PDB file of C-alpha atoms in Angstrom:
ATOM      1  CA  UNK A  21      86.042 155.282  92.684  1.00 64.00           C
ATOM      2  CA  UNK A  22      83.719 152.354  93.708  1.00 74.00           C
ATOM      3  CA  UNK A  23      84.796 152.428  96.700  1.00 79.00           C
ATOM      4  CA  UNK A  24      84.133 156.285  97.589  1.00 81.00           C
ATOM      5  CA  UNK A  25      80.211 155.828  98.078  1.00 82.00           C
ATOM      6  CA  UNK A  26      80.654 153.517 100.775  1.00 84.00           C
ATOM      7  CA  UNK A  27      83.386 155.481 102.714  1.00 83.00           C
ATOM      8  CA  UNK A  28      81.060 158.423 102.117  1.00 83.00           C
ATOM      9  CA  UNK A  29      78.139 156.287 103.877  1.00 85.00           C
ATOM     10  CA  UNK A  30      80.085 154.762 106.490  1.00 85.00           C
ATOM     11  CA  UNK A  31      81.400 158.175 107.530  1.00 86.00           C
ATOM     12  CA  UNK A  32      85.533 156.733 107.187  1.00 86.00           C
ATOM     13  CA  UNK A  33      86.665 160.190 105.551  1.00 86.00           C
ATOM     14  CA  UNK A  34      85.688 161.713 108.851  1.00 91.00           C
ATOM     15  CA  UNK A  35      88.617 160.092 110.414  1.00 92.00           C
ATOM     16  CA  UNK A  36      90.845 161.526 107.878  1.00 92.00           C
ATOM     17  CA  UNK A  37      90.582 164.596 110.245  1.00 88.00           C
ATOM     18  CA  UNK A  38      92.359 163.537 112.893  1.00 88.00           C
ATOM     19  CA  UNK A  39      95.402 161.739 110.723  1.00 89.00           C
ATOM     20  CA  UNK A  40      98.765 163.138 111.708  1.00 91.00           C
ATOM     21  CA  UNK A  41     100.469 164.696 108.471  1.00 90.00           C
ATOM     22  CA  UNK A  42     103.289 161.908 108.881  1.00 93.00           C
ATOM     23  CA  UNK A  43     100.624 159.191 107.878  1.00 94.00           C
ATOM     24  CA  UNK A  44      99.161 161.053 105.354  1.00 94.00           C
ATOM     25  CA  UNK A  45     102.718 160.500 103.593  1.00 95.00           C
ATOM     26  CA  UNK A  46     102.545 156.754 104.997  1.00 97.00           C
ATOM     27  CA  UNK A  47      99.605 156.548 103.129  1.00 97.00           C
ATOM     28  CA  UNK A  48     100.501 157.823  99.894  1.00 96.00           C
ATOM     29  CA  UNK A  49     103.947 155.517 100.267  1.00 97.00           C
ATOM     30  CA  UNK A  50     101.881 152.528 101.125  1.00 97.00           C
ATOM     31  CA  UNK A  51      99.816 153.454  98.138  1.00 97.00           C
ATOM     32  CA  UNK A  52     103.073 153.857  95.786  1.00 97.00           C
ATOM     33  CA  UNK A  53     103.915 150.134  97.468  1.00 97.00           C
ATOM     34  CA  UNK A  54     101.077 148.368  96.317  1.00 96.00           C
ATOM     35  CA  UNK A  55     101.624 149.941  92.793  1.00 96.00           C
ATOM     36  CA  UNK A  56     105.124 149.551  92.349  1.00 97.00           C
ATOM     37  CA  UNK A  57     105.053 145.484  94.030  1.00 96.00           C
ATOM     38  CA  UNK A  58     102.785 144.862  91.054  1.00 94.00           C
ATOM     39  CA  UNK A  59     103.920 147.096  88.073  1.00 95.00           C
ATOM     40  CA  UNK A  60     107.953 145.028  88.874  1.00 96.00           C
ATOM     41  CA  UNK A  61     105.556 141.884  89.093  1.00 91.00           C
ATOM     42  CA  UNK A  62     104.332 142.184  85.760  1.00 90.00           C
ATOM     43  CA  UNK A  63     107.167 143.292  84.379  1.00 92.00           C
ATOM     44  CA  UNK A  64     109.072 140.478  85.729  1.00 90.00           C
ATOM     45  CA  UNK A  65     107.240 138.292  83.735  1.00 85.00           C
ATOM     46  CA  UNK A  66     108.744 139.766  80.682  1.00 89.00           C
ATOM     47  CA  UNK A  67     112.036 139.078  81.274  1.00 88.00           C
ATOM     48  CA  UNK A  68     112.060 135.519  82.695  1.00 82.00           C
ATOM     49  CA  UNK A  69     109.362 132.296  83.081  1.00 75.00           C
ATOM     50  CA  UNK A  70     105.947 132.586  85.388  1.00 72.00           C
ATOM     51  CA  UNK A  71     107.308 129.909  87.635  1.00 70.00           C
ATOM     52  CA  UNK A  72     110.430 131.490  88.403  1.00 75.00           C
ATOM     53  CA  UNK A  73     108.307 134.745  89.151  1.00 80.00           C
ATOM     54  CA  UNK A  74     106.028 133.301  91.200  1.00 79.00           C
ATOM     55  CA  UNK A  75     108.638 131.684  93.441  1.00 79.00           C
ATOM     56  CA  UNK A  76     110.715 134.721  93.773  1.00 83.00           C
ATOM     57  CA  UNK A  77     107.215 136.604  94.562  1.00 87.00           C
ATOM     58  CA  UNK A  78     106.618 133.823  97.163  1.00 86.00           C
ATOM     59  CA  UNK A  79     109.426 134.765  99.240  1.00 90.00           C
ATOM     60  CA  UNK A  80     107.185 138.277 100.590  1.00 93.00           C
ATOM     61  CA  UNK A  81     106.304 136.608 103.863  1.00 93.00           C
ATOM     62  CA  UNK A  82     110.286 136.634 104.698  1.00 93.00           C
ATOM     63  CA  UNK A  83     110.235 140.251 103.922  1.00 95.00           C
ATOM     64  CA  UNK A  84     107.215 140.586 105.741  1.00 96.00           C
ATOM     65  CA  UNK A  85     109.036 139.186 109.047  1.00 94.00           C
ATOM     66  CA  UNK A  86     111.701 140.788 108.767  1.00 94.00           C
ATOM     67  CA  UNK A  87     110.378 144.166 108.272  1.00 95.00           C
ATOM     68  CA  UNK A  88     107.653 143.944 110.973  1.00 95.00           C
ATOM     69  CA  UNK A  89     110.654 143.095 113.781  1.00 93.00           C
ATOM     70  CA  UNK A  90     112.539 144.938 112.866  1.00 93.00           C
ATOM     71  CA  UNK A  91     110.367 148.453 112.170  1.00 93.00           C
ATOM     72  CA  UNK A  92     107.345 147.153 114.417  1.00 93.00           C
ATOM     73  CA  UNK A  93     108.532 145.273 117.016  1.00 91.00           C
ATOM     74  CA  UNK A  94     106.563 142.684 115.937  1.00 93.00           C
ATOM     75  CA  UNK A  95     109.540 139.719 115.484  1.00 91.00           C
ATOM     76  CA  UNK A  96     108.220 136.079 114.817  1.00 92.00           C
ATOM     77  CA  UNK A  97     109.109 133.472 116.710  1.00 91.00           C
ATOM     78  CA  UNK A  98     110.844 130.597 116.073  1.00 92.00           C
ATOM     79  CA  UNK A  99     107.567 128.401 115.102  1.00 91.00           C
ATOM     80  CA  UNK A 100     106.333 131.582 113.072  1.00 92.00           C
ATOM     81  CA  UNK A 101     109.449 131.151 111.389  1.00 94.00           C
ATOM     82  CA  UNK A 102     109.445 127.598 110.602  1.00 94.00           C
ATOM     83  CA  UNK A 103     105.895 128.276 109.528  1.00 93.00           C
ATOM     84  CA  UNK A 104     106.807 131.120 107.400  1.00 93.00           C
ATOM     85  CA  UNK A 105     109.432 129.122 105.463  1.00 93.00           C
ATOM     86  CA  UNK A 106     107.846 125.759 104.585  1.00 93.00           C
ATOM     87  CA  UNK A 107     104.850 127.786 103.090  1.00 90.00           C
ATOM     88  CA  UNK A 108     107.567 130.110 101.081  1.00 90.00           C
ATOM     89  CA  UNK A 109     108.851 126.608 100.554  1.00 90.00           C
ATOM     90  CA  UNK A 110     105.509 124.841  99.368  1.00 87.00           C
ATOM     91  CA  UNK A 111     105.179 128.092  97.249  1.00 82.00           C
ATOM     92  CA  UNK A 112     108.640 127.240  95.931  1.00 81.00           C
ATOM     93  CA  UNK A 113     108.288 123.814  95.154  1.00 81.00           C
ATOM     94  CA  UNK A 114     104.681 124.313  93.182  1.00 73.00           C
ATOM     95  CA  UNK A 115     106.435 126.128  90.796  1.00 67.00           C
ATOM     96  CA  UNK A 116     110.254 124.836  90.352  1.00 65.00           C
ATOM     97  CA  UNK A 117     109.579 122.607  87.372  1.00 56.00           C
ATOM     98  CA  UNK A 118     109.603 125.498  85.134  1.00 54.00           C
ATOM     99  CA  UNK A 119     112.188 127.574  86.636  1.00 57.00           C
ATOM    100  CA  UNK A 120     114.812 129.483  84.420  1.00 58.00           C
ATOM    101  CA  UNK A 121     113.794 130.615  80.911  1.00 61.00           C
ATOM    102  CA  UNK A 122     112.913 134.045  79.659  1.00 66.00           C
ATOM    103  CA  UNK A 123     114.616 136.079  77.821  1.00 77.00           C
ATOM    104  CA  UNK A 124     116.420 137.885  80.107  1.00 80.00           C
ATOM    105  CA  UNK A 125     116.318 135.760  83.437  1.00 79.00           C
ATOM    106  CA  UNK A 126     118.287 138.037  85.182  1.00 82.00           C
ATOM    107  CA  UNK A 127     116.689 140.865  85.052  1.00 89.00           C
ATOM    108  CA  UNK A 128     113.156 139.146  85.298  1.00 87.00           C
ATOM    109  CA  UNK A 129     114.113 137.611  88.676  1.00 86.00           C
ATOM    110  CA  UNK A 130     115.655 140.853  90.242  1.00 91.00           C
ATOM    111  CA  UNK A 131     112.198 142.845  89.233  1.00 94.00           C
ATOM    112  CA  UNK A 132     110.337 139.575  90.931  1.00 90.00           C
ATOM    113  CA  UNK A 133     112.500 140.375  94.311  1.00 91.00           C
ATOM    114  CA  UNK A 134     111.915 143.701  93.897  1.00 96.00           C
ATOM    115  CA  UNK A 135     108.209 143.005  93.439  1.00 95.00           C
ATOM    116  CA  UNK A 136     108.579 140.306  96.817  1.00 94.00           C
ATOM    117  CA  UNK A 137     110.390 143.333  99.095  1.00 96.00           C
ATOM    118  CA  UNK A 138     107.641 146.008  97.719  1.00 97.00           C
ATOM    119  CA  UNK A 139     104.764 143.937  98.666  1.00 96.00           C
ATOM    120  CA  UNK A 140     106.155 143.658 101.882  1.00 96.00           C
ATOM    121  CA  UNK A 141     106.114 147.032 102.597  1.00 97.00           C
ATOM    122  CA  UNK A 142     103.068 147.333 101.448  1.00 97.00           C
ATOM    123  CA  UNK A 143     101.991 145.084 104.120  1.00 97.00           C
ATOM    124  CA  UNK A 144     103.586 146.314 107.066  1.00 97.00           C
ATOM    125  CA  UNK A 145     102.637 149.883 106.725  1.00 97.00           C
ATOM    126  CA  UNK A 146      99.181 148.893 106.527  1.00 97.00           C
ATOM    127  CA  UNK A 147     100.013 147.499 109.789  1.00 96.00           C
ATOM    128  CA  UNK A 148     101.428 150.108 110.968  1.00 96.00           C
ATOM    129  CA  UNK A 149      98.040 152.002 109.737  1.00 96.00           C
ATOM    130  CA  UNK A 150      95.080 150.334 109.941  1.00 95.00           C
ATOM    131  CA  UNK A 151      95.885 150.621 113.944  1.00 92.00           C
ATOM    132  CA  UNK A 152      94.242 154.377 113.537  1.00 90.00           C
ATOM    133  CA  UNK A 153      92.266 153.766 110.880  1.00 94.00           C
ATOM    134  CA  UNK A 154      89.021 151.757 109.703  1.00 95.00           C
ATOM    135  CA  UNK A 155      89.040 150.004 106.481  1.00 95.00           C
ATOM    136  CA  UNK A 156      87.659 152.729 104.239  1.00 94.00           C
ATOM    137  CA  UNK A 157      89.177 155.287 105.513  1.00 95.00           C
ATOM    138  CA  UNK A 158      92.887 153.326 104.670  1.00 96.00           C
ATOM    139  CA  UNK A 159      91.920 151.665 101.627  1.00 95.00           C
ATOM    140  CA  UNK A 160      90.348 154.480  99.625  1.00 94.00           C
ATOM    141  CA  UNK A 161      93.493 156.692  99.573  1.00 95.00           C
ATOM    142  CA  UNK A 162      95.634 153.962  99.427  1.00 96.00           C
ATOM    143  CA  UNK A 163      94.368 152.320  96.171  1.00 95.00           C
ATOM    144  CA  UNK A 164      93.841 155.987  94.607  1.00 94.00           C
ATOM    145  CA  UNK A 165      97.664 156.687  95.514  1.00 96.00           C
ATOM    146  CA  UNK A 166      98.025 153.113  93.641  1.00 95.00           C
ATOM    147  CA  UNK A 167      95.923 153.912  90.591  1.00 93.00           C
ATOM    148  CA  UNK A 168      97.819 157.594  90.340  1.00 95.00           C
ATOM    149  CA  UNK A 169     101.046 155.897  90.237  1.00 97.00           C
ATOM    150  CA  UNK A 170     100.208 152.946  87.891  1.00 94.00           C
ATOM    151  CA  UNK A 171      98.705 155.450  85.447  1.00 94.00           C
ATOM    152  CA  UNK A 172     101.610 157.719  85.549  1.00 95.00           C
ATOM    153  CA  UNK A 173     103.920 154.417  84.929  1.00 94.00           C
ATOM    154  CA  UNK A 174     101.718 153.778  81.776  1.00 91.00           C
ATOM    155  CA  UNK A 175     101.688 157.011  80.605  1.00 92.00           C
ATOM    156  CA  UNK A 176     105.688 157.061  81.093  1.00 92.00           C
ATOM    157  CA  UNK A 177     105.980 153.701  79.303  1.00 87.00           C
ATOM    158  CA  UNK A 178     103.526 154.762  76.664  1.00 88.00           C
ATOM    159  CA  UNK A 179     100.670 151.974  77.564  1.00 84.00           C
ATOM    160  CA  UNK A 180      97.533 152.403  75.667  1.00 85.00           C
ATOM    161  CA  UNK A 181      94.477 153.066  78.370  1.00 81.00           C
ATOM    162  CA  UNK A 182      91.964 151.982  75.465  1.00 80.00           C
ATOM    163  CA  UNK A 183      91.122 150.229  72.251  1.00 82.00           C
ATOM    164  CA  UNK A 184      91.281 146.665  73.754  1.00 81.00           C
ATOM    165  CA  UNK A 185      87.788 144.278  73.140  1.00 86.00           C
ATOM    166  CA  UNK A 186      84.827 143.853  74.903  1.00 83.00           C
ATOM    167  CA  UNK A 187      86.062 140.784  76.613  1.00 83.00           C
ATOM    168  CA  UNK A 188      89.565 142.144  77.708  1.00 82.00           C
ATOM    169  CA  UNK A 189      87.137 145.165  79.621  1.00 84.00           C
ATOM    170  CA  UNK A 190      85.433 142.270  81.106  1.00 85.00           C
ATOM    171  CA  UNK A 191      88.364 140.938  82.950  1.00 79.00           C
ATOM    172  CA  UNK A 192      89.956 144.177  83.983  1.00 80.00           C
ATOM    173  CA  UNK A 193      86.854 144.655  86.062  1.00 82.00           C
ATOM    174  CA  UNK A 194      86.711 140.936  87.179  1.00 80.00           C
ATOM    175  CA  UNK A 195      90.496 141.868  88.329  1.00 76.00           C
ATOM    176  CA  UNK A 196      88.675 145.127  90.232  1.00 77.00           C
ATOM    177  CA  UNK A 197      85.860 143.149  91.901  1.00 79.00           C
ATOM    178  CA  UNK A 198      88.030 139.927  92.786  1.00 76.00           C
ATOM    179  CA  UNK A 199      91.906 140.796  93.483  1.00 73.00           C
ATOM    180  CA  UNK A 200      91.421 144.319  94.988  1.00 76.00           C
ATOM    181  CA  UNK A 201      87.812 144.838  96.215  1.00 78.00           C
ATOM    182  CA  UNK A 202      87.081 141.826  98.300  1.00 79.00           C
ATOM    183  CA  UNK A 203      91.061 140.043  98.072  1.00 83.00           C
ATOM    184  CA  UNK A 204      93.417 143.016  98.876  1.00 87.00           C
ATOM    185  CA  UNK A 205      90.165 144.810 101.158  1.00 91.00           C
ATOM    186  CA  UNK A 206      90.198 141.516 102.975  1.00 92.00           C
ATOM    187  CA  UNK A 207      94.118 141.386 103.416  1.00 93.00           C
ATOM    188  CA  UNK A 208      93.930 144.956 104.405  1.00 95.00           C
ATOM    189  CA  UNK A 209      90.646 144.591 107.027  1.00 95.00           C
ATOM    190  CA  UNK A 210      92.673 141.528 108.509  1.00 94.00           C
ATOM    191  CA  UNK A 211      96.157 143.578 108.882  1.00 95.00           C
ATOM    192  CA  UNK A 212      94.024 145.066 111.902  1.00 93.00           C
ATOM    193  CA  UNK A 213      93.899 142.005 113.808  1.00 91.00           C
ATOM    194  CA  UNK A 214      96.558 139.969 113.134  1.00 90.00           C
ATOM    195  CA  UNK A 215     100.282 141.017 112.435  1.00 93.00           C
ATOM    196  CA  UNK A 216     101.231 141.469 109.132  1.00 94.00           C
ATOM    197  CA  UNK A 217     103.654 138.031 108.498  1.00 93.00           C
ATOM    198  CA  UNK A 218     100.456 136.327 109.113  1.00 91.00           C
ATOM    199  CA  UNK A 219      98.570 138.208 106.094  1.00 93.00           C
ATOM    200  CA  UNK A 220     101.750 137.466 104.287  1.00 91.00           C
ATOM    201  CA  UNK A 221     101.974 133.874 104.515  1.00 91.00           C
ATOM    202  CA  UNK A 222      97.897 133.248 104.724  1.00 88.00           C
ATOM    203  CA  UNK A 223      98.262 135.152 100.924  1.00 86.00           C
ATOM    204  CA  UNK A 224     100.335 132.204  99.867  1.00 85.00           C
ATOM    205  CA  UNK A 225      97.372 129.881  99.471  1.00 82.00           C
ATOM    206  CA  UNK A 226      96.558 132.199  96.528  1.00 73.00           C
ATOM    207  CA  UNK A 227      98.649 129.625  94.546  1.00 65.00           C
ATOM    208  CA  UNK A 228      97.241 126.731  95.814  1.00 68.00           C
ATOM    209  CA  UNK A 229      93.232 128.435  95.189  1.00 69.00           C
ATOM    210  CA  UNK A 230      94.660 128.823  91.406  1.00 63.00           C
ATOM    211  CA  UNK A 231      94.916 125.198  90.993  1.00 63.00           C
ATOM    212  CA  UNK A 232      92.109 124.242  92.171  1.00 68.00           C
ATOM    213  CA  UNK A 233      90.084 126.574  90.301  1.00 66.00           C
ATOM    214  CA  UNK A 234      92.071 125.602  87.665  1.00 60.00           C
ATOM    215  CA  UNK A 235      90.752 121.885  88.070  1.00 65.00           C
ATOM    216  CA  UNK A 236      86.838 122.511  88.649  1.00 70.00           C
ATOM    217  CA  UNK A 237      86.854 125.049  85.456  1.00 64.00           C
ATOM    218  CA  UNK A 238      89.268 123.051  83.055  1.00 58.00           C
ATOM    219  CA  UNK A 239      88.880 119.464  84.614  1.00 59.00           C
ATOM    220  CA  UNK A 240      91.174 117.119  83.311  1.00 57.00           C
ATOM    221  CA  UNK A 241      92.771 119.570  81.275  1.00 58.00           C
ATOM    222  CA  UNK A 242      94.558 120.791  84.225  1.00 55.00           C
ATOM    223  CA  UNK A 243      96.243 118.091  86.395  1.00 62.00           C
ATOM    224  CA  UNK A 244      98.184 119.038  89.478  1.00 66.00           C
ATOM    225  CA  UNK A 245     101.718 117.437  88.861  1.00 70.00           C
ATOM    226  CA  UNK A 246     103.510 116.150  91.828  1.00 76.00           C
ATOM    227  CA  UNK A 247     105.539 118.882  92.830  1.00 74.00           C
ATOM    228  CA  UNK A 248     102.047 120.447  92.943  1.00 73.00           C
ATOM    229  CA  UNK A 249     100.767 118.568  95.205  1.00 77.00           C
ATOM    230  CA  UNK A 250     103.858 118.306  97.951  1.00 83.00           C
ATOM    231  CA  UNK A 251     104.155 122.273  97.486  1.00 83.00           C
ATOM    232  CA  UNK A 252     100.282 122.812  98.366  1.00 82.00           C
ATOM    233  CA  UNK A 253     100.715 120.260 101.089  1.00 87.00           C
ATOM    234  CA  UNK A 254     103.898 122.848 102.185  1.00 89.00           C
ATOM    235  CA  UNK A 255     101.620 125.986 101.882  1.00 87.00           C
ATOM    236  CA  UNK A 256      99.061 124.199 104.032  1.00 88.00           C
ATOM    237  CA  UNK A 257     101.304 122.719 106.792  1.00 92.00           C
ATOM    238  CA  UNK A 258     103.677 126.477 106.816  1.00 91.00           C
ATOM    239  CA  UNK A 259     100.054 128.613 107.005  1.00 90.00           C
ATOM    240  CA  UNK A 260      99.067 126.102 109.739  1.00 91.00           C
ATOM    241  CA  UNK A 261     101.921 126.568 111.997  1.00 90.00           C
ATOM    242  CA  UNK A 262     102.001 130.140 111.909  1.00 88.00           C
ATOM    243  CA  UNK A 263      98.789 130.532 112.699  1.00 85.00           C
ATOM    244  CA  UNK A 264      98.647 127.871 115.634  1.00 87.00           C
ATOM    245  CA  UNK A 265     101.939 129.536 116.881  1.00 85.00           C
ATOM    246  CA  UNK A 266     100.467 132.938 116.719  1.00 80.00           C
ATOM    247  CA  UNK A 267      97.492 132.257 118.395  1.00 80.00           C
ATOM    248  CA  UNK A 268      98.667 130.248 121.241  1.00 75.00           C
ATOM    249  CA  UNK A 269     101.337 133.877 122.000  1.00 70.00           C
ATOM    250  CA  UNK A 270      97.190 135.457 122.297  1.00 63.00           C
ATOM    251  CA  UNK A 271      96.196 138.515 120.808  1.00 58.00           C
ATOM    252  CA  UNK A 272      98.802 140.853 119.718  1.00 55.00           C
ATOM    253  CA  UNK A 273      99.233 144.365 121.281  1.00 55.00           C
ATOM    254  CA  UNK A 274      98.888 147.490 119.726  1.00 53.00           C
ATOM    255  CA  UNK A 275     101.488 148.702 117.274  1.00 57.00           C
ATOM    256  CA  UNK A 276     102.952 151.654 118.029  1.00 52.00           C
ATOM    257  CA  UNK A 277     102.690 154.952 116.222  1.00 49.00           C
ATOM    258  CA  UNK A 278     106.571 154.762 114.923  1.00 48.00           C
TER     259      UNK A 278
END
């Protein structure tokens, strides 16, 4: 909804006109994508530890890869590759001292897979298009398709949408403003420009911006532990690569309308 002013401004739904029915679907799947990599997310973390979520979660840039050469044409190459999987590594290695746990480990690292090959999806068809479409005019009926399908899981699962406090209210529209306006907006303006791997393994310094909010909030409460510190160093060096490599191949082509 705060979103639908602006695309009303800018003029996006206009371009809605001349959308071929096929990505109106695309759209709604993409939209189902988004909702689905982060309902299996949460859920995961039910069933087994954070740290063995988050590295399982990690592994979306792989996904990512493999879906856009296979389905776009768009295959990395091999220093893409080596890029990709030292920052999946780095990602890895942040999080491996607490790995295992849960009560149902299992189960808690399938959903976290599940949530990895969802989210990669999700990226790729916005690849796929954002090549037609400006950024309102993708991400307004993308995150409504999103908020349909997360409300109908809540409903399903009998979620309350209400009675929480003040504070809680707070931080469900700090997630709004921070995560989807200007974090998954940005991901989504930049799937335009760059091929979608790239958005996937750039979104793996999301781990590494944790800590070190975590260390200018909480200060010495929150020391980076070694593992920490080699995985962020991972993340860095794997994000570096794959962007170096990709921009020495020059600017990619379009994709085509598959």
């Amino acid at each position: 909804m705060a979103l639908l002013p602006v695309l009303v401004l800018t003029g996006g739904w206009r371009e809605w006109r001349r959308l071929p029915r096929r990505d109106v679907g695309l759209l709604a799947v993409a939209g189902a994508g988004l909702a689905l990599h982060l309902i299996a997310w949460f859920r995961s973390l039910e069933y087994t530890s954070v740290a063995s979520s988050t590295v399982l979660v990690s592994t979306t840039p792989i996904f990512v890869g493999a879906l856009s050469a296979w389905w776009l044409r768009e295959s990395p190459d091999r220093a893409e590759w080596v890029g990709l999987l030292l920052a999946v590594a780095g990602a890895a290695c942040i999080g491996w001292g607490d790995l295992g746990g849960g009560r149902d480990p299992l189960l808690g690292d399938l959903l976290a897979v599940s949530a990895a090959v969802l989210g990669a999806i999700y990226f790729v068809l916005g690849r796929r298009l954002r090549a037609g479409l400006g950024i309102w005019a993708y991400a307004v009926p993308v995150y409504a398709a999103a908020a349909a399908v997360c409300a109908g899981a809540a409903v399903a699962a009998g979620d309350p949408f209400g009675g929480w406090p003040a504070g809680t209210w707070v931080a469900f529209a700090g997630l709004a403003l921070g995560p989807t306006l200007l974090g998954h907006t940005g991901f989504n303006w930049a799937l335009r420009h760059v091929r979608a791997y790239v958005v996937g393994v750039v979104q793996l310094l999301e781990p590494l911006g944790a800590t070190l909010l975590a260390i200018l909030v909480l200060g010495g409460k929150e020391v980076p532990a070694v593992t920490t510190l080699v995985g962020g160093a991972g993340i860095l060096g794997g994000v570096w690569l794959s962007v170096r490599a990709r921009a020495r191949a020059g600017p990619p082509p379009a994709v085509t309308r598959i």
